[in-house]
Coordinates of C-alpha atoms and ligand atoms in Angstrom, one line a residue:
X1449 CA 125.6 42.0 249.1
X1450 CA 127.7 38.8 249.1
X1451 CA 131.1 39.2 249.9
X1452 CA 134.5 37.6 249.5
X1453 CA 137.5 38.6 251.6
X1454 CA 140.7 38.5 250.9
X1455 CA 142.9 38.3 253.9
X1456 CA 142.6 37.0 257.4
X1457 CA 145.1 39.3 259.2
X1458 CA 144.5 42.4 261.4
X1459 CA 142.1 44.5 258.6
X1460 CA 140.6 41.4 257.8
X1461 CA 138.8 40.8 261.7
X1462 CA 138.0 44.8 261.7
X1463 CA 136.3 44.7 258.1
X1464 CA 134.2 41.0 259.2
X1465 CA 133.4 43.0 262.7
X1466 CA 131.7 45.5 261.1
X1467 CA 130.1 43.1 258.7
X1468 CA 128.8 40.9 261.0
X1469 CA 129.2 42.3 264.3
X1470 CA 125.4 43.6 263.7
X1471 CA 122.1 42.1 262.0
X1472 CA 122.6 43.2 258.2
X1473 CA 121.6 41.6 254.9
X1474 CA 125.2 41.6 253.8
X1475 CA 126.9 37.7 253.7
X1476 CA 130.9 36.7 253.7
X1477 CA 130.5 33.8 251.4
X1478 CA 134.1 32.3 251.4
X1479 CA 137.3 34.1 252.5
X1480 CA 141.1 33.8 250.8
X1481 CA 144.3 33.4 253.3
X1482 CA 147.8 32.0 252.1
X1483 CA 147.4 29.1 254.3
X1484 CA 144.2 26.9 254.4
X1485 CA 144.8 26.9 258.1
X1486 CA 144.5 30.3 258.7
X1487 CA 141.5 30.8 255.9
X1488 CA 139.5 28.0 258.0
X1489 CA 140.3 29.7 261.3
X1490 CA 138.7 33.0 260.5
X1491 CA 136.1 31.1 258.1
X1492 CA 135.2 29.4 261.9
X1493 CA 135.4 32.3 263.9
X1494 CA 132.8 34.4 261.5
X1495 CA 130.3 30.9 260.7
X1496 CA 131.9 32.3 256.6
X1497 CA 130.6 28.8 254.8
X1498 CA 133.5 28.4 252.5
X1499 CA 137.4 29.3 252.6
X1500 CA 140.6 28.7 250.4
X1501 CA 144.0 29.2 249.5
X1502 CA 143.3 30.6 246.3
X1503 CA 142.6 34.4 245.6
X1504 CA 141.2 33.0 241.3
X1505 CA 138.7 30.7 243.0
X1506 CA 137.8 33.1 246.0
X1507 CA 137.1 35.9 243.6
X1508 CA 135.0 33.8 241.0
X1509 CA 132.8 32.2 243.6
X1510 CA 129.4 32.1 242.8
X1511 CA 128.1 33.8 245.4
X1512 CA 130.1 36.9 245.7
X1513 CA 129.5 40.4 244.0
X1514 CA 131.7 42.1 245.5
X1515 CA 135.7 41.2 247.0
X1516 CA 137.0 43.1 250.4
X1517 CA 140.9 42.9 249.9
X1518 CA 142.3 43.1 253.0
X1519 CA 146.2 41.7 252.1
X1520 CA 149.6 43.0 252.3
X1521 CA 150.4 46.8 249.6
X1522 CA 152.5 44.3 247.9
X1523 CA 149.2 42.7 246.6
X1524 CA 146.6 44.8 246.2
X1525 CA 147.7 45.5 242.3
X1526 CA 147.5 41.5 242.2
X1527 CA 144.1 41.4 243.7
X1528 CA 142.0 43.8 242.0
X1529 CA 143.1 42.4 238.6
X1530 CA 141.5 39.2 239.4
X1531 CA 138.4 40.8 240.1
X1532 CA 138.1 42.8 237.2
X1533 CA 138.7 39.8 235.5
X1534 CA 136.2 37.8 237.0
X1535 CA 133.7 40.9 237.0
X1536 CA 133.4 41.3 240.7
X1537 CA 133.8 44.7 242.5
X1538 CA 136.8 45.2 244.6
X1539 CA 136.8 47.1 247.5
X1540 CA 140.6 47.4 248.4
X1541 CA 142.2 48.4 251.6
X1542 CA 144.2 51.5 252.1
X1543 CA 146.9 52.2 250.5
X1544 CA 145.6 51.5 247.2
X1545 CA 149.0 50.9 245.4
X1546 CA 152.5 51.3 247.1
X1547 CA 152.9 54.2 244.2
X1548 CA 150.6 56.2 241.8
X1549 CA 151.8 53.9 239.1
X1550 CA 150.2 50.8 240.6
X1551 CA 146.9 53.0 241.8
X1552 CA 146.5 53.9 238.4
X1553 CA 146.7 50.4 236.9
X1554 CA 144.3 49.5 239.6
X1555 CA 141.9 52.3 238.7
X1556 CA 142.0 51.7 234.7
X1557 CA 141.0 48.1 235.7
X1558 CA 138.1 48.6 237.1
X1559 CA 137.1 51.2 234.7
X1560 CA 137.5 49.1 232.1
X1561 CA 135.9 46.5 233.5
X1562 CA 132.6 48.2 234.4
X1563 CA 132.7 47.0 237.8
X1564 CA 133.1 49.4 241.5
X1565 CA 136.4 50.3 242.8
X1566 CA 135.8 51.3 246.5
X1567 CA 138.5 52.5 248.7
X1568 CA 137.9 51.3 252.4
X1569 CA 139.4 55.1 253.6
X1570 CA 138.0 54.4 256.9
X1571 CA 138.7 57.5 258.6
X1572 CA 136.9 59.4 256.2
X1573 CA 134.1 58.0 257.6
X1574 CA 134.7 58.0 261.1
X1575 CA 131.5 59.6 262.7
X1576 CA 133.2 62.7 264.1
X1577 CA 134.6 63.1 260.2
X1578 CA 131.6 62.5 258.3
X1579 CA 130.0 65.1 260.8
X1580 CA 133.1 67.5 260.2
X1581 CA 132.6 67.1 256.4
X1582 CA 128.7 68.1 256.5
X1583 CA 129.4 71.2 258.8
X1584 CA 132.3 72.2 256.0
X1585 CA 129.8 71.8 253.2
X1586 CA 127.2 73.6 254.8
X1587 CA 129.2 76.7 255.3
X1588 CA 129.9 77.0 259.3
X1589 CA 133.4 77.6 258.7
X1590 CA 133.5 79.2 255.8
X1591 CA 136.5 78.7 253.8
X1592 CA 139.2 76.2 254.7
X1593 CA 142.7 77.7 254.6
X1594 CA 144.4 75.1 256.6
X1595 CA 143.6 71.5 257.3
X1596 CA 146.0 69.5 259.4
X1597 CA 145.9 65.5 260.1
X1598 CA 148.2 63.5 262.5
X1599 CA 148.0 59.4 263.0
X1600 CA 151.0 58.2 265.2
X1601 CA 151.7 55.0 267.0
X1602 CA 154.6 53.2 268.7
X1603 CA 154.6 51.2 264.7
X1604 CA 152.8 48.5 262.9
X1605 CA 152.2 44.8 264.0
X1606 CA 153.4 42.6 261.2
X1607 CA 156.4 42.1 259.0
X1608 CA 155.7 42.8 255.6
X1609 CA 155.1 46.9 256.9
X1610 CA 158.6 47.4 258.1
X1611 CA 159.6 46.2 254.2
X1612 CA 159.7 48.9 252.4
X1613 CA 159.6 46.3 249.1
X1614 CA 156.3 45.5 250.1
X1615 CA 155.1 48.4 251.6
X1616 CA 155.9 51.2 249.3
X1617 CA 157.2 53.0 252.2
X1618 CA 157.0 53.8 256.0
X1619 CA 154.7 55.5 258.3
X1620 CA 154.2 57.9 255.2
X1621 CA 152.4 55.3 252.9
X1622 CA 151.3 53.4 255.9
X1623 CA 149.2 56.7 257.8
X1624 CA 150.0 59.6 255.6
X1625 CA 147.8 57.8 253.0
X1626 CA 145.1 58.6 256.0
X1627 CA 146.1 61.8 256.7
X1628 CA 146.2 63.1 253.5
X1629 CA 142.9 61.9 252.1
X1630 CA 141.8 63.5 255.7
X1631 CA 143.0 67.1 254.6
X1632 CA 141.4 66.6 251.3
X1633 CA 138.1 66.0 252.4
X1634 CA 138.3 68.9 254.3
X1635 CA 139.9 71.2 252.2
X1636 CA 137.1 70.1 249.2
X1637 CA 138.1 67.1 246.6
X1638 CA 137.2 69.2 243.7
X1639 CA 140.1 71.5 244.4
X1640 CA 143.5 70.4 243.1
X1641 CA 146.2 69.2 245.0
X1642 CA 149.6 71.0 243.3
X1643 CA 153.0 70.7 244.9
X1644 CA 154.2 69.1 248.1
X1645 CA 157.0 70.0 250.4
X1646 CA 158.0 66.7 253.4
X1647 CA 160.2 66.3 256.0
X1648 CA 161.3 62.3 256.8
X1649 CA 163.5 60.8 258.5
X1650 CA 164.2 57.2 260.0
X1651 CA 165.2 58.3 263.3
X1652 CA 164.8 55.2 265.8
X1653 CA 164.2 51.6 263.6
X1654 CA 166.6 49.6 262.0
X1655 CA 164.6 49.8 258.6
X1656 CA 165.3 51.5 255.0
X1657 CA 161.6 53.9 255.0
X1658 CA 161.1 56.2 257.3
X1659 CA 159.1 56.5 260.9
X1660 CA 158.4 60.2 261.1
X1661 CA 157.4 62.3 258.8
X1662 CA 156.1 65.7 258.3
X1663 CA 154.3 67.2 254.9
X1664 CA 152.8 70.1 253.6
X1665 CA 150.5 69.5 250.4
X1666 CA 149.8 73.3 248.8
X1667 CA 146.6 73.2 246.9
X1668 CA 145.7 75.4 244.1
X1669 CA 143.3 77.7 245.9
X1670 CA 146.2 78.2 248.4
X1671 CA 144.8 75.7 250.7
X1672 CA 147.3 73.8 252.8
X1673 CA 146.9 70.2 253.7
X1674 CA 149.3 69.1 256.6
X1675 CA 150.0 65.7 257.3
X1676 CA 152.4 64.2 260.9
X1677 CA 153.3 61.0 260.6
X1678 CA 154.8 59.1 263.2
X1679 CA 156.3 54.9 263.9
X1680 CA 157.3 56.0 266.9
X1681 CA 154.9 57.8 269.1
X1682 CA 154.6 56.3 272.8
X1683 CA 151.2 56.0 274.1
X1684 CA 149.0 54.3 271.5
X1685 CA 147.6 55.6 268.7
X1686 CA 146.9 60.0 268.1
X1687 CA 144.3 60.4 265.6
X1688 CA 143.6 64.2 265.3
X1689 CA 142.8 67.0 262.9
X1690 CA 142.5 70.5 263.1
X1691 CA 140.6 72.3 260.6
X1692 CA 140.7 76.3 260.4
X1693 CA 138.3 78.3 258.3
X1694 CA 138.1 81.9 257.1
X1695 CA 134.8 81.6 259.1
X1696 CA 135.5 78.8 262.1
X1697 CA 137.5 76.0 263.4
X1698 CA 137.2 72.3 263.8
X1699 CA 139.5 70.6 266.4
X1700 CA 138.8 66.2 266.5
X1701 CA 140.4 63.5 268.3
X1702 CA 139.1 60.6 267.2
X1703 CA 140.9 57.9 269.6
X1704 CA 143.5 58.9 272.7
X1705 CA 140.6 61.1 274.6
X1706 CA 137.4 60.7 273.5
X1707 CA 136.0 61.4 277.1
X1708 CA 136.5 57.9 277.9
X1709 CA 139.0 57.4 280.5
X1710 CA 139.5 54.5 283.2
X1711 CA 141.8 53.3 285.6
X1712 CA 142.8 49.5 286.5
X1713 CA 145.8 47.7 288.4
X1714 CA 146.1 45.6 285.0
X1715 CA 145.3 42.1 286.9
X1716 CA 142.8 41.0 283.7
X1717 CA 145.3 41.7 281.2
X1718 CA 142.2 42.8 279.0
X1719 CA 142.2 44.3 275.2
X1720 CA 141.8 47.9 275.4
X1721 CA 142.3 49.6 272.2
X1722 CA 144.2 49.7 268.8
X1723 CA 148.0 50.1 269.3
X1724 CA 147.8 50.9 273.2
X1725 CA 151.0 50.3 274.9
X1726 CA 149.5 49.3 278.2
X1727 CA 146.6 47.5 279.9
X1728 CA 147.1 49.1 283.6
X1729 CA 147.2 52.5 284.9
X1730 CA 144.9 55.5 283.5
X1731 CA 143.7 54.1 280.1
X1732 CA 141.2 55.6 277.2
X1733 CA 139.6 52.7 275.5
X1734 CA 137.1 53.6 273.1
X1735 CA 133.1 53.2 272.8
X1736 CA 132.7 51.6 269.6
X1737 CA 135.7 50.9 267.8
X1738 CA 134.8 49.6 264.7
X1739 CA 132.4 52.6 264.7
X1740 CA 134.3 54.8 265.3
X1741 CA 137.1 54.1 263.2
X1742 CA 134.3 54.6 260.2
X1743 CA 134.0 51.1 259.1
X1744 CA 130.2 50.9 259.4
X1745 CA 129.6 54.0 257.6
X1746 CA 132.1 53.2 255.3
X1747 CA 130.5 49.7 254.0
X1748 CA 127.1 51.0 253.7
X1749 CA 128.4 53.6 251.5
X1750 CA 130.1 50.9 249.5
X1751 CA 127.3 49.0 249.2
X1752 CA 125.0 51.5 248.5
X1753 CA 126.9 52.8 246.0
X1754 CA 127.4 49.1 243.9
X1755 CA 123.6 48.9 244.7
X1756 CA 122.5 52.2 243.0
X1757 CA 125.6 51.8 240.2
X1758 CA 127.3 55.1 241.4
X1759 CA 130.5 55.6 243.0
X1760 CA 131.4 55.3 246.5
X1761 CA 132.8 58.4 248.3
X1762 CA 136.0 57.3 248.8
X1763 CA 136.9 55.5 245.7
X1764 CA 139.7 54.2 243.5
X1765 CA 139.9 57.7 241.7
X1766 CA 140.3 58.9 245.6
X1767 CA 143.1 56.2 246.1
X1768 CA 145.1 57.0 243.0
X1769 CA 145.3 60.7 243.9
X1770 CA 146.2 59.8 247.3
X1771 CA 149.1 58.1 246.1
X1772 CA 150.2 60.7 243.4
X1773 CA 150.4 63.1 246.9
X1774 CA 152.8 60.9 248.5
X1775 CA 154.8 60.2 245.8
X1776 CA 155.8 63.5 245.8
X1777 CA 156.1 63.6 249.3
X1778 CA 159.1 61.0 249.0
X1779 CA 160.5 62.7 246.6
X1780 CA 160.6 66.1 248.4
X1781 CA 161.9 64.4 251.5
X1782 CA 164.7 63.3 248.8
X1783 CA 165.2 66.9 247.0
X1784 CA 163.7 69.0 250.2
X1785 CA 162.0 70.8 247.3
X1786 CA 158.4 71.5 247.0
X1787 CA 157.7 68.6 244.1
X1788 CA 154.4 68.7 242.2
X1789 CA 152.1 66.2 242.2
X1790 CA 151.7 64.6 239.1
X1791 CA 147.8 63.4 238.4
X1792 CA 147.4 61.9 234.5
X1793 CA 143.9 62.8 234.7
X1794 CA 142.3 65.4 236.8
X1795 CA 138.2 65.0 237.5
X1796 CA 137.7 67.9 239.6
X1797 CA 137.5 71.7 239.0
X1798 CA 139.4 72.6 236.1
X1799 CA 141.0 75.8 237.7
X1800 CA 140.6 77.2 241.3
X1801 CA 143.2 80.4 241.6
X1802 CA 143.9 82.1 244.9
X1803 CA 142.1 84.8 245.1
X1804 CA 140.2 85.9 248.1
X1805 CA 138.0 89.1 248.6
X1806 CA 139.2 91.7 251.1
X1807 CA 136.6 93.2 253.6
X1808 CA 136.2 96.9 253.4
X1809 CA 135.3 98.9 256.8
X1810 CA 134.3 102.0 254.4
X1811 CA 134.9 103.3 250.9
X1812 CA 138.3 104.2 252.1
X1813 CA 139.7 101.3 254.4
X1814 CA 140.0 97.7 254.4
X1815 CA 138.8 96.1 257.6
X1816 CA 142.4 94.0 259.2
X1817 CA 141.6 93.1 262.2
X1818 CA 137.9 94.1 265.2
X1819 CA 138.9 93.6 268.7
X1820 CA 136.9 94.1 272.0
X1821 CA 139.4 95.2 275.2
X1822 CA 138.8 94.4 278.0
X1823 CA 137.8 98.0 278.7
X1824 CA 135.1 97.3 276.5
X1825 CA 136.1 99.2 274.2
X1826 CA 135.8 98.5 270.1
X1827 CA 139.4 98.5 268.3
X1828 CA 139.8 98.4 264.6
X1829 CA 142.9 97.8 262.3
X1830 CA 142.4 99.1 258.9
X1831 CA 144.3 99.3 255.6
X1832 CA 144.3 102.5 253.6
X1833 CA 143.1 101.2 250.0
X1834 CA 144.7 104.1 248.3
X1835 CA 148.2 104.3 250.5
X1836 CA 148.4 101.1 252.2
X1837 CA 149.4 102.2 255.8
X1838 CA 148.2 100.7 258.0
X1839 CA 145.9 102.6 261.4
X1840 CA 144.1 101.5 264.3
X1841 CA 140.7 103.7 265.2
Ligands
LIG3274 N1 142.6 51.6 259.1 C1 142.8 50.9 258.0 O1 142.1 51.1 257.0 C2 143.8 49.8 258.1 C3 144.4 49.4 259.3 C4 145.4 48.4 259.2 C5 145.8 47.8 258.0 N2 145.2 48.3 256.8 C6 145.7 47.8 255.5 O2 145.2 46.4 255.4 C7 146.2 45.7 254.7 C8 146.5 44.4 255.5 O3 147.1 44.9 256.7 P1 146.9 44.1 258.1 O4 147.1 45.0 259.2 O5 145.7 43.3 258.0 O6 148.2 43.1 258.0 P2 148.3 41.6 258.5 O7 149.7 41.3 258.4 O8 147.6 41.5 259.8 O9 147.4 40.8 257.4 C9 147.9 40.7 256.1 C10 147.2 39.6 255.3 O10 147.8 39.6 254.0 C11 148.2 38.2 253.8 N3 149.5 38.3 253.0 C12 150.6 38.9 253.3 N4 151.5 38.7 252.3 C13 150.9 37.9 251.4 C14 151.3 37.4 250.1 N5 152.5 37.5 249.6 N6 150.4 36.6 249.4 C15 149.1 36.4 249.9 N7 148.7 36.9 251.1 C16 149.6 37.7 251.8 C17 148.5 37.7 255.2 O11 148.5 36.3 255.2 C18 147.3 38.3 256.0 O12 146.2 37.5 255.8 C19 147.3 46.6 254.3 O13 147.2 47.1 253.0 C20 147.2 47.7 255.4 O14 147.7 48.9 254.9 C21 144.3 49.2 256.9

């Protein structure tokens, strides 16, 4: 695949890690930043033969198929126009628009176009995820009920996030994008997302979005999707889900304590991991991070799926429905009523109602609850089907 990328900021360095950090046929053939300083820079540091300060000519390069955009929410909408236009594939950067209205535009763009709309959902494909994801589908858990996601840090490193202009929002477009698409991988994406209920508040920065945030998405099996969002969590950055099942239970942490742990005095002053507040003491750093924040998995997907004309797993229908979750999220943190979530055009299951089979003990009883005491003994809770009272044996 020949690549352009658009950007040359944080994302940027993570995406051309994982591109070139290890021997693959893939190529950056030029790369777009606002300043021809900073394009050259990064087009020097990753031996990328051509750079610009143009997004037009980046895009229509001759030798790029596909377009990384790694750039500010404010100009994602921007970017994936120009490559529909010029027929290339864009692979955008979480969140795809700053609101489902955007997302949309975004997604009819590419459609129209007949070109590959992938969403770089990293987390999705974190290893531990993609792992999660496979044990769901194969039935070790059986049903999920309840999926819960949290990403907190101390807050972002660059202007444009604390504008909520050019952001869309706080720590709710900025990580609950994450977490959300998190619970819904879990949950199943086939299965409709219906109403939303959020908590937010701006309770420590001197900004107009918020920095914490707490959501509930209901979905129409009776699933619930939980999101915690946080600017201002000390100690670097918590990534973890819980996943309960009507069968088992999935618990990740995917960064603060992944079994790595180390102690130094600080004297090197050395890099240790995304968003952590110190470099002495007791620190976790992790393995692999571009691994194991997903972006390896998550290009080869994308590539694959341009390759064999199909669609990625995460992509731009995945972003738009993202966005039409938090956008009724903001607007419950507003009412502080559950507020549906509006989706134009729904691709999954047409109708998934909550209905769940009760286990019977006997013709009689409903099986509630089987204990062992520590006696040894056998204890059973039953339900009388015909009188519903409720008895222990
Ligand atoms: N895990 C993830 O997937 C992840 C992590 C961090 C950021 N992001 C996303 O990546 C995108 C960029 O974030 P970042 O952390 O790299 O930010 P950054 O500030 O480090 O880089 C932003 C880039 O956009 C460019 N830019 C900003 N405003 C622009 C404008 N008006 N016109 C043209 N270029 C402009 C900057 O010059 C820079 O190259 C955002 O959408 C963010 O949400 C994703």
């Amino acid at each position: 695949m020949k690549l352009a990328i658009l950007g040359s900021g944080f994302i940027a360095r993570f995406y051309a890690d994982a591109l070139v950090g290890h021997r693959r046929k893939d190529e950056i053939s030029i790369v777009y930043s606002r300043t021809l300083a900073n394009a050259k820079k990064f087009a020097d540091d990753y031996k990328v033969p051509n750079f610009t300060d143009s997004i037009e000519e980046c895009v229509s390069h001759k030798d790029v198929d596909a377009v990384v955009i790694a750039l500010s929410n404010d100009m994602h909408l921007e970017a994936v126009l120009a490559c529909a236009a010029a027929g290339k594939h864009p692979l955008c950067t979480k969140p795809l628009g700053r609101n489902a209205k955007e997302a949309l535009e975004m997604l009819q763009a590419v459609e129209k176009a007949n070109v590959t709309g992938g969403y770089l959902e990293d987390l999705v494909y974190s290893p531990k995820v993609l792992k999660s994801i496979a044990i769901i589908k194969n039935g070790s858990i059986g049903e999920v009920i309840w999926a819960k996601s949290r990403e907190t840090h101390p807050g972002p490193h660059s202007d444009w996030f604390w504008d909520k202009e050019k952001s869309g929002g706080g720590a709710i477009i900025d990580l609950g994008c994450h977490c959300v698409e998190l619970c819904r991988s879990y949950i199943g994406k086939n299965i409709k997302p219906v109403e939303v209920m959020c908590w937010a508040d701006t309770r420590l920065h001197p900004i107009d979005a918020e920095d914490n945030a707490v959501g509930m998405v209901k979905y129409e099996n009776g699933a619930i999707g939980q999101f915690e969002v946080s600017w201002s969590f000390r100690g670097g950055m918590d990534l973890r889900d819980e996943v309960m099942g009507t069968e088992g239970t999935i618990w990740i942490n995917n960064f603060l304590r992944t079994g790595f742990e180390m102690f130094t005095t600080g004297k090197s002053g050395s890099y240790v991991a995304e968003k952590a507040e110190s470099d002495s003491g007791w620190l976790f750093p992790v393995g692999d991070e571009v691994n194991e924040l997903g972006y390896n998995h998550m290009f080869t997907d994308m590539f694959e799926a341009i390759d064999n004309k199909k669609q990625p797993v995460e992509n731009f229908y995945d972003g738009y429905v993202v966005n039409a979750i938090l956008d009724a999220a903001f607007l419950s943190a507003k009412t502080k009523k559950w507020e549906p979530v509006k989706i134009e055009d729904w691709r999954g299951v047409a109708e998934k109602k909550n209905e769940k089979e009760m286990t019977s003990y006997d013709e009689d009883y409903y099986l509630i609850k089987e204990e062992t005491l520590p006696s040894g003994e056998k204890k059973f809770i039953l339900k009388n089907k015909k009188t519903g009272s409720i008895e222990k044996r």
